[in-house]
Amino acid sequence: MNSINNIKPKTLIKFSILLSIIIFFSINIITNNMLASSRVDFTENKLYSLSGGTKSLLKNLNEPIHIRLFISSNLVKDVPQLSTYANRVQTMLKTYSNLSNGKVTLEIIDPKPFSDAEDRAVGMGINSFNATEMSDTLYFGLAATNSTTGQKNIPIFSPERETFLEYDLSSLVSELSQIEKPVISIIDNLGLKADSRIGKPEQQILTQMKQLFQVETINESVNELNKKTKVLMIIHPKYLSEETLYMIDQWILKDGPTLIFLDPYAETEISRQQGVPPINPRSNLKKLLDTWGIKFDDKKAVLDAEYGFRISRNINGRDLQVTNYPWLNIRGDGLNQSESSLSNLSTIVMTTAGSFKVNNESILFEPIISSSMKSGLGEAQKAGNPKGDPRDLLSNIKDKDQKHILAGWIKSDLKTSFPTLKKKDDTKQLLKSKNKSNILLVADADMLMDRNWLTQRGAFANNGDFVLNVVEKMIGGNILSDLRGKGTSWRPFEKIISLEKVAEEKFQLQEQMLAKKLKGMEDKIRTLTQNNDGESDILSPESLKAIEGFKSEMMSTRSQLRSVKFDLRRDVESLKKWVISINVAILPLFFAGIALLISLRRKRKDSY
């Protein structure tokens, strides 16, 4: 202790600074080597933490997988904005390798220009890019192989897919670990496949299913399924023959897992005849539903004041922000979180969806997606009119009336819908199911189309996740279900949306009345101007007086209309100002207050 006291203060300061530098670098070296894969994840959906499904997948792999990460050494230098993402990719791949008990091996390759490594990258399907016109070619992609001939690529890691990184990697590993993909048979009358006639790409749900399963699209007149079929998916059935209905009936009675999407008004249906809108865009599976004791009204759509979307629509020549009650953003209590296929999901979007009712008390029907209590039913064709005024549908909605079932499981012993059918061949006809059925009914087919859940920026709803989760559950595994839903980018301001809807309901009748009155006066002025009694261009004194009176009244009406619109927006704008104030001012004031308290405490200590 005496020796320390004898050291000069300046020397002690220098020694302290040197020791601090040594400790700083030591901590960094230790954390980089020992804690490289550790992180604290504060994101709402744990975007940066490996899910239980991924850990289970990696620990139970039977097939060895070799992953080659092609990443240029100049990537971070030439494209610094990718540094964090590149580091995350490498860290996550090392974690995959560490958790796989040696089944996943990782090789990091720097494909320098004109090298064998670059030839290897190109040969394995990795895409190149340039940071600038003068820079070298860069690579940032992945190629993985199993012990046989299986190969899967991520040609380039796109920043837009960062929130889906774990899902992309785990689905790639899962696919390579399967020796044979499960067969999914699809009867599709909506149009998920690509259509070159109208320039429509293949819908993303179908693309994702093809990555995980062997998908077979079958004609609606088919009367036999692939014997290896694991799940039958029926989308917007309309033209099914008796033979096809019988095939479905017998498949279900054999305990065949079946996913059915019905629709009272399929807005996105692709017409079979180019240039002609679809005729009667309503699903029809009545023969089977009647036998199962389920009612689906194919002429009524669910309207919802709580889950309805806020949209911009041109109404009577004016662009207005209104709630489109048939377009549903279902969340919260609308999604049954005890259902495994929905447990990690936050929102499902449906448009002009129908609803189900149980007509037979002996049928066990478990709802998993429902409307809110502020919902009702309206004419489906009117609800699906893209030029109609959604506010005209508000009278169909009764506050706290009842929930309407949008999707649910049929888990009951079922009987055949063809008890008197005489078979031409020798195949044995089943008259009742062997075990409880495995059928999921969904009252909207449009939800499968990209427009209902996906943009170029990413997913804003979990429609695709939901479908894949259900199919996996029917097959018997939910390995990837923990991952789906982690990457949705849409986080709406629920309170603001709620205020807008309340204001709309409060003022919309008055606004419509004034708008109608205004239009009536404009029409009268137009009529007086065009139908002048005389043949001259000079209006009569009576007409001029009437026009002046209408103009005066019209100005007053417009003033009232502006006042109503102002009242409608006042609460919303007030809340927005508070949100901005909290974000901009409150946090700086909070930290300034802490700094002030520390300063005052120091002054008190100095005064002593």
CSV table of C-alpha atoms in Angstrom, one decimal, residues 267-582:
chain,number,residue,atom,x,y,z
A,267,GLU,CA,-62.7,-10.9,-55.7
A,268,THR,CA,-59.4,-12.2,-57.1
A,269,GLU,CA,-60.7,-15.2,-59.1
A,270,ILE,CA,-59.0,-15.5,-62.4
A,271,SER,CA,-61.5,-15.9,-65.2
A,272,ARG,CA,-61.2,-18.9,-67.5
A,273,GLN,CA,-62.1,-16.7,-70.5
A,274,GLN,CA,-59.7,-13.9,-71.0
A,275,GLY,CA,-61.3,-10.4,-70.9
A,276,VAL,CA,-64.5,-11.7,-69.3
A,277,PRO,CA,-65.1,-11.4,-65.6
A,278,PRO,CA,-65.8,-14.6,-63.7
A,279,ILE,CA,-69.4,-15.7,-63.8
A,280,ASN,CA,-71.0,-16.1,-60.4
A,281,PRO,CA,-67.7,-15.9,-58.3
A,282,ARG,CA,-69.2,-18.0,-55.4
A,283,SER,CA,-68.0,-21.3,-54.0
A,284,ASN,CA,-70.2,-24.3,-54.1
A,285,LEU,CA,-69.7,-27.4,-51.8
A,286,LYS,CA,-73.3,-27.6,-50.5
A,287,LYS,CA,-73.7,-31.3,-51.1
A,288,LEU,CA,-70.9,-32.2,-48.7
A,289,LEU,CA,-71.5,-29.4,-46.2
A,290,ASP,CA,-75.2,-30.4,-45.8
A,291,THR,CA,-74.1,-33.9,-44.9
A,292,TRP,CA,-71.6,-32.6,-42.4
A,293,GLY,CA,-74.2,-30.3,-40.7
A,294,ILE,CA,-72.4,-27.1,-41.7
A,295,LYS,CA,-74.1,-24.1,-43.2
A,296,PHE,CA,-72.2,-21.7,-45.5
A,297,ASP,CA,-74.2,-18.8,-46.9
A,298,ASP,CA,-72.7,-18.2,-50.3
A,299,LYS,CA,-74.6,-14.8,-50.7
A,300,LYS,CA,-73.6,-13.1,-47.5
A,301,ALA,CA,-70.2,-11.5,-46.5
A,302,VAL,CA,-69.0,-10.7,-43.0
A,303,LEU,CA,-68.8,-6.9,-42.2
A,304,ASP,CA,-66.8,-5.8,-39.2
A,305,ALA,CA,-66.5,-2.3,-37.7
A,306,GLU,CA,-63.6,-3.3,-35.5
A,307,TYR,CA,-61.5,-5.3,-37.9
A,308,GLY,CA,-62.4,-3.4,-41.0
A,309,PHE,CA,-59.5,-1.9,-43.0
A,310,ARG,CA,-59.0,1.8,-43.5
A,311,ILE,CA,-58.7,2.5,-47.2
A,312,SER,CA,-58.7,5.4,-49.7
A,313,ARG,CA,-61.6,5.2,-52.2
A,314,ASN,CA,-63.0,7.5,-54.8
A,315,ILE,CA,-66.6,8.1,-53.9
A,316,ASN,CA,-68.7,10.4,-56.0
A,317,GLY,CA,-65.6,11.9,-57.5
A,318,ARG,CA,-63.8,12.6,-54.2
A,319,ASP,CA,-61.0,10.5,-52.6
A,320,LEU,CA,-62.0,9.7,-49.1
A,321,GLN,CA,-60.5,7.7,-46.2
A,322,VAL,CA,-63.2,5.2,-45.1
A,323,THR,CA,-63.4,1.9,-43.3
A,324,ASN,CA,-64.0,-0.9,-45.8
A,325,TYR,CA,-66.1,-3.2,-43.5
A,326,PRO,CA,-65.8,-6.4,-45.7
A,327,TRP,CA,-62.0,-6.2,-45.7
A,328,LEU,CA,-60.9,-7.7,-42.4
A,329,ASN,CA,-57.7,-7.3,-40.5
A,330,ILE,CA,-58.3,-10.0,-38.0
A,331,ARG,CA,-56.1,-9.9,-34.8
A,332,GLY,CA,-56.3,-10.3,-31.0
A,333,ASP,CA,-59.4,-12.1,-29.9
A,334,GLY,CA,-60.2,-12.9,-33.5
A,335,LEU,CA,-57.4,-15.5,-33.6
A,336,ASN,CA,-57.7,-18.5,-31.3
A,337,GLN,CA,-54.2,-18.6,-29.7
A,338,SER,CA,-54.8,-22.1,-28.3
A,339,GLU,CA,-54.7,-23.3,-32.0
A,340,SER,CA,-51.2,-24.4,-32.8
A,341,SER,CA,-51.3,-23.1,-36.4
A,342,LEU,CA,-52.1,-19.6,-35.1
A,343,SER,CA,-50.1,-19.5,-31.8
A,344,ASN,CA,-47.2,-17.3,-33.1
A,345,LEU,CA,-49.2,-15.3,-35.6
A,346,SER,CA,-50.5,-11.8,-35.1
A,347,THR,CA,-52.9,-10.9,-38.0
A,348,ILE,CA,-54.8,-12.6,-40.8
A,349,VAL,CA,-56.3,-10.6,-43.7
A,350,MET,CA,-59.6,-11.7,-45.4
A,351,THR,CA,-61.7,-9.9,-47.9
A,352,THR,CA,-65.5,-10.4,-48.5
A,353,ALA,CA,-65.3,-13.5,-46.4
A,354,GLY,CA,-68.3,-15.7,-45.6
A,355,SER,CA,-69.2,-17.4,-42.3
A,356,PHE,CA,-70.1,-20.9,-41.0
A,357,LYS,CA,-72.9,-22.1,-38.7
A,358,VAL,CA,-73.5,-25.5,-37.3
A,359,ASN,CA,-76.9,-27.1,-38.1
A,360,ASN,CA,-76.3,-30.4,-36.5
A,361,GLU,CA,-75.6,-30.4,-32.7
A,362,SER,CA,-73.8,-33.8,-32.9
A,363,ILE,CA,-71.1,-32.2,-35.1
A,364,LEU,CA,-68.0,-30.9,-33.3
A,365,PHE,CA,-66.9,-27.7,-35.0
A,366,GLU,CA,-64.0,-25.8,-33.3
A,367,PRO,CA,-63.8,-22.1,-34.4
A,368,ILE,CA,-60.2,-20.8,-34.7
A,369,ILE,CA,-60.8,-17.5,-36.6
A,370,SER,CA,-63.8,-15.2,-35.8
A,371,SER,CA,-65.0,-11.7,-36.4
A,372,SER,CA,-65.4,-9.2,-33.6
A,373,MET,CA,-68.6,-8.6,-31.7
A,374,LYS,CA,-69.1,-5.4,-33.8
A,375,SER,CA,-69.9,-7.3,-36.9
A,376,GLY,CA,-72.8,-8.3,-39.2
A,377,LEU,CA,-73.7,-9.8,-42.5
A,378,GLY,CA,-74.3,-8.0,-45.8
A,379,GLU,CA,-74.9,-8.8,-49.4
A,380,ALA,CA,-71.6,-10.3,-50.7
A,381,GLN,CA,-71.9,-8.9,-54.2
A,382,LYS,CA,-72.5,-5.4,-52.9
A,383,ALA,CA,-69.7,-5.8,-50.3
A,384,GLY,CA,-67.3,-6.8,-53.1
A,385,ASN,CA,-68.0,-3.9,-55.3
A,386,PRO,CA,-64.7,-2.0,-55.7
A,387,LYS,CA,-66.5,1.3,-56.6
A,388,GLY,CA,-69.2,1.1,-53.9
A,389,ASP,CA,-69.4,3.3,-50.7
A,390,PRO,CA,-68.5,1.0,-47.8
A,391,ARG,CA,-70.4,3.4,-45.4
A,392,ASP,CA,-73.6,2.2,-47.0
A,393,LEU,CA,-73.0,-1.2,-45.3
A,394,LEU,CA,-72.7,0.2,-41.8
A,395,SER,CA,-76.5,-0.3,-41.1
A,396,ASN,CA,-75.9,-4.1,-41.4
A,397,ILE,CA,-73.5,-4.0,-38.4
A,398,LYS,CA,-75.0,-4.3,-34.9
A,399,ASP,CA,-72.7,-3.3,-32.0
A,400,LYS,CA,-72.0,-6.3,-29.7
A,401,ASP,CA,-74.3,-8.6,-31.7
A,402,GLN,CA,-72.3,-11.8,-32.1
A,403,LYS,CA,-69.1,-13.2,-33.5
A,404,HIS,CA,-69.2,-14.9,-36.9
A,405,ILE,CA,-67.0,-18.0,-37.5
A,406,LEU,CA,-64.5,-17.5,-40.4
A,407,ALA,CA,-62.6,-20.7,-40.0
A,408,GLY,CA,-62.9,-23.9,-37.9
A,409,TRP,CA,-62.1,-27.6,-37.6
A,410,ILE,CA,-64.6,-30.3,-38.1
A,411,LYS,CA,-63.6,-33.1,-35.8
A,412,SER,CA,-66.5,-35.6,-35.8
A,413,ASP,CA,-67.6,-38.9,-37.1
A,414,LEU,CA,-69.1,-38.3,-40.6
A,415,LYS,CA,-71.3,-40.1,-43.0
A,416,THR,CA,-71.1,-40.3,-46.7
A,417,SER,CA,-73.0,-37.8,-48.9
A,418,PHE,CA,-73.6,-40.6,-51.5
A,419,PRO,CA,-75.5,-43.4,-49.6
A,420,THR,CA,-77.4,-44.5,-52.7
A,421,LEU,CA,-74.6,-44.3,-55.2
A,422,LYS,CA,-73.9,-47.5,-57.2
A,423,LYS,CA,-70.3,-48.0,-58.0
A,424,LYS,CA,-69.3,-49.2,-61.4
A,425,ASP,CA,-66.0,-50.7,-60.2
A,426,ASP,CA,-65.2,-53.1,-57.4
A,427,THR,CA,-63.8,-50.6,-55.0
A,428,LYS,CA,-65.3,-50.7,-51.5
A,429,GLN,CA,-67.5,-47.7,-50.7
A,430,LEU,CA,-67.2,-46.2,-47.2
A,431,LEU,CA,-70.5,-45.2,-45.6
A,432,LYS,CA,-69.1,-43.6,-42.5
A,433,SER,CA,-65.7,-42.4,-41.3
A,434,LYS,CA,-63.3,-44.7,-39.4
A,435,ASN,CA,-62.2,-42.0,-37.0
A,436,LYS,CA,-62.9,-38.4,-36.3
A,437,SER,CA,-62.5,-36.2,-39.4
A,438,ASN,CA,-59.5,-33.9,-40.0
A,439,ILE,CA,-61.1,-31.0,-42.0
A,440,LEU,CA,-60.4,-27.3,-41.7
A,441,LEU,CA,-62.9,-25.0,-43.3
A,442,VAL,CA,-62.0,-21.4,-44.2
A,443,ALA,CA,-64.6,-18.9,-45.4
A,444,ASP,CA,-62.4,-16.9,-47.7
A,445,ALA,CA,-60.3,-17.9,-50.7
A,446,ASP,CA,-58.9,-14.5,-51.5
A,447,MET,CA,-56.7,-14.7,-48.5
A,448,LEU,CA,-54.4,-17.0,-50.5
A,449,MET,CA,-53.6,-14.3,-53.0
A,450,ASP,CA,-50.5,-12.1,-52.6
A,451,ARG,CA,-52.4,-8.9,-52.5
A,452,ASN,CA,-54.0,-9.9,-49.2
A,453,TRP,CA,-50.8,-10.4,-47.2
A,454,LEU,CA,-47.7,-9.5,-49.2
A,455,THR,CA,-45.9,-6.5,-50.7
A,456,GLN,CA,-42.5,-6.0,-52.2
A,457,ARG,CA,-41.3,-4.9,-48.8
A,458,GLY,CA,-42.4,-8.2,-47.2
A,459,ALA,CA,-45.4,-9.7,-45.4
A,460,PHE,CA,-47.8,-7.4,-43.6
A,461,ALA,CA,-50.1,-10.3,-42.5
A,462,ASN,CA,-49.6,-14.0,-41.6
A,463,ASN,CA,-51.8,-15.6,-44.3
A,464,GLY,CA,-49.0,-17.6,-45.8
A,465,ASP,CA,-47.7,-18.7,-42.4
A,466,PHE,CA,-51.1,-19.9,-41.4
A,467,VAL,CA,-51.6,-22.1,-44.5
A,468,LEU,CA,-48.2,-23.7,-44.2
A,469,ASN,CA,-48.7,-24.2,-40.5
A,470,VAL,CA,-52.0,-26.0,-41.1
A,471,VAL,CA,-50.6,-28.2,-43.9
A,472,GLU,CA,-47.6,-29.2,-41.7
A,473,LYS,CA,-49.9,-29.9,-38.8
A,474,MET,CA,-52.1,-32.1,-40.9
A,475,ILE,CA,-49.0,-34.0,-42.1
A,476,GLY,CA,-47.9,-34.5,-38.5
A,477,GLY,CA,-45.1,-32.0,-37.9
A,478,ASN,CA,-44.9,-28.3,-36.8
A,479,ILE,CA,-41.1,-27.9,-37.1
A,480,LEU,CA,-41.2,-24.5,-38.8
A,481,SER,CA,-44.4,-23.2,-37.2
A,482,ASP,CA,-42.5,-21.4,-34.4
A,483,LEU,CA,-40.7,-19.3,-37.1
A,484,ARG,CA,-43.6,-18.2,-39.2
A,485,GLY,CA,-45.0,-14.8,-38.1
A,486,LYS,CA,-41.7,-13.5,-36.8
A,487,GLY,CA,-41.2,-11.4,-39.9
A,488,THR,CA,-44.4,-9.5,-40.4
A,489,SER,CA,-43.5,-5.9,-40.9
A,490,TRP,CA,-46.9,-4.3,-40.3
A,491,ARG,CA,-47.4,-2.8,-36.8
A,492,PRO,CA,-50.5,-0.5,-37.1
A,493,PHE,CA,-51.3,2.2,-34.6
A,494,GLU,CA,-54.3,0.4,-33.1
A,495,LYS,CA,-55.5,3.4,-31.0
A,496,ILE,CA,-55.4,5.8,-33.9
A,497,ILE,CA,-57.2,3.3,-36.2
A,498,SER,CA,-59.9,2.8,-33.5
A,499,LEU,CA,-60.4,6.6,-33.1
A,500,GLU,CA,-60.7,7.0,-36.8
A,501,LYS,CA,-63.4,4.3,-37.0
A,502,VAL,CA,-65.4,5.7,-34.0
A,503,ALA,CA,-65.3,9.2,-35.6
A,504,GLU,CA,-66.4,7.8,-38.9
A,505,GLU,CA,-69.3,6.0,-37.4
A,506,LYS,CA,-70.3,9.1,-35.4
A,507,PHE,CA,-70.1,11.6,-38.3
A,508,GLN,CA,-70.6,9.6,-41.5
A,509,LEU,CA,-74.4,9.9,-41.6
A,510,GLN,CA,-74.3,13.6,-41.2
A,511,GLU,CA,-71.5,13.9,-43.8
A,512,GLN,CA,-73.4,11.8,-46.3
A,513,MET,CA,-76.6,13.9,-45.8
A,514,LEU,CA,-74.7,17.1,-46.3
A,515,ALA,CA,-72.8,15.7,-49.4
A,516,LYS,CA,-76.2,14.5,-50.8
A,517,LYS,CA,-77.7,18.0,-50.2
A,518,LEU,CA,-74.7,19.7,-51.8
A,519,LYS,CA,-74.9,17.4,-54.9
A,520,GLY,CA,-78.6,18.2,-55.2
A,521,MET,CA,-78.0,21.9,-55.2
A,522,GLU,CA,-75.2,21.6,-57.8
A,523,ASP,CA,-77.6,19.6,-60.0
A,524,LYS,CA,-80.3,22.2,-59.7
A,525,ILE,CA,-77.9,25.0,-60.7
A,526,ARG,CA,-76.7,22.9,-63.6
A,527,THR,CA,-80.3,22.3,-64.7
A,528,LEU,CA,-81.3,26.0,-64.4
A,529,THR,CA,-78.3,27.0,-66.5
A,530,GLN,CA,-78.8,24.4,-69.2
A,531,ASN,CA,-82.6,24.7,-69.5
A,532,ASN,CA,-83.0,28.4,-69.9
A,533,ASP,CA,-86.6,29.2,-71.1
A,534,GLY,CA,-85.4,31.7,-73.6
A,535,GLU,CA,-83.3,30.8,-76.6
A,536,SER,CA,-80.8,33.6,-75.7
A,537,ASP,CA,-77.8,33.1,-73.5
A,538,ILE,CA,-79.2,35.6,-71.0
A,539,LEU,CA,-80.9,34.0,-68.0
A,540,SER,CA,-84.2,35.3,-66.7
A,541,PRO,CA,-84.2,37.3,-63.4
A,542,GLU,CA,-86.1,34.4,-61.7
A,543,SER,CA,-83.4,31.9,-62.7
A,544,LEU,CA,-80.6,34.3,-61.6
A,545,LYS,CA,-82.3,34.8,-58.2
A,546,ALA,CA,-82.8,31.0,-57.8
A,547,ILE,CA,-79.2,30.4,-58.7
A,548,GLU,CA,-77.9,33.0,-56.2
A,549,GLY,CA,-80.1,31.4,-53.5
A,550,PHE,CA,-78.7,28.0,-54.3
A,551,LYS,CA,-75.2,29.3,-54.3
A,552,SER,CA,-75.6,30.9,-50.9
A,553,GLU,CA,-77.1,27.7,-49.5
A,554,MET,CA,-74.4,25.7,-51.1
A,555,MET,CA,-71.6,27.8,-49.5
A,556,SER,CA,-73.3,27.3,-46.1
A,557,THR,CA,-73.5,23.5,-46.7
A,558,ARG,CA,-69.9,23.3,-47.7
A,559,SER,CA,-69.0,25.2,-44.5
A,560,GLN,CA,-71.0,22.6,-42.5
A,561,LEU,CA,-69.3,19.8,-44.4
A,562,ARG,CA,-65.8,21.1,-43.6
A,563,SER,CA,-66.8,21.5,-40.0
A,564,VAL,CA,-68.0,17.9,-39.8
A,565,LYS,CA,-64.7,16.7,-41.4
A,566,PHE,CA,-62.7,18.8,-39.0
A,567,ASP,CA,-64.6,17.3,-36.0
A,568,LEU,CA,-64.0,13.8,-37.5
A,569,ARG,CA,-60.2,14.3,-37.6
A,570,ARG,CA,-59.8,16.4,-34.5
A,571,ASP,CA,-59.3,13.5,-32.0
A,572,VAL,CA,-57.1,11.6,-34.4
A,573,GLU,CA,-54.8,14.6,-35.0
A,574,SER,CA,-54.7,15.3,-31.3
A,575,LEU,CA,-53.5,11.7,-30.6
A,576,LYS,CA,-50.9,11.9,-33.4
A,577,LYS,CA,-49.5,15.1,-31.9
A,578,TRP,CA,-49.2,13.4,-28.5
A,579,VAL,CA,-47.4,10.4,-30.1
A,580,ILE,CA,-45.0,12.7,-31.9
A,581,SER,CA,-44.4,14.7,-28.7
A,582,ILE,CA,-43.7,11.6,-26.7
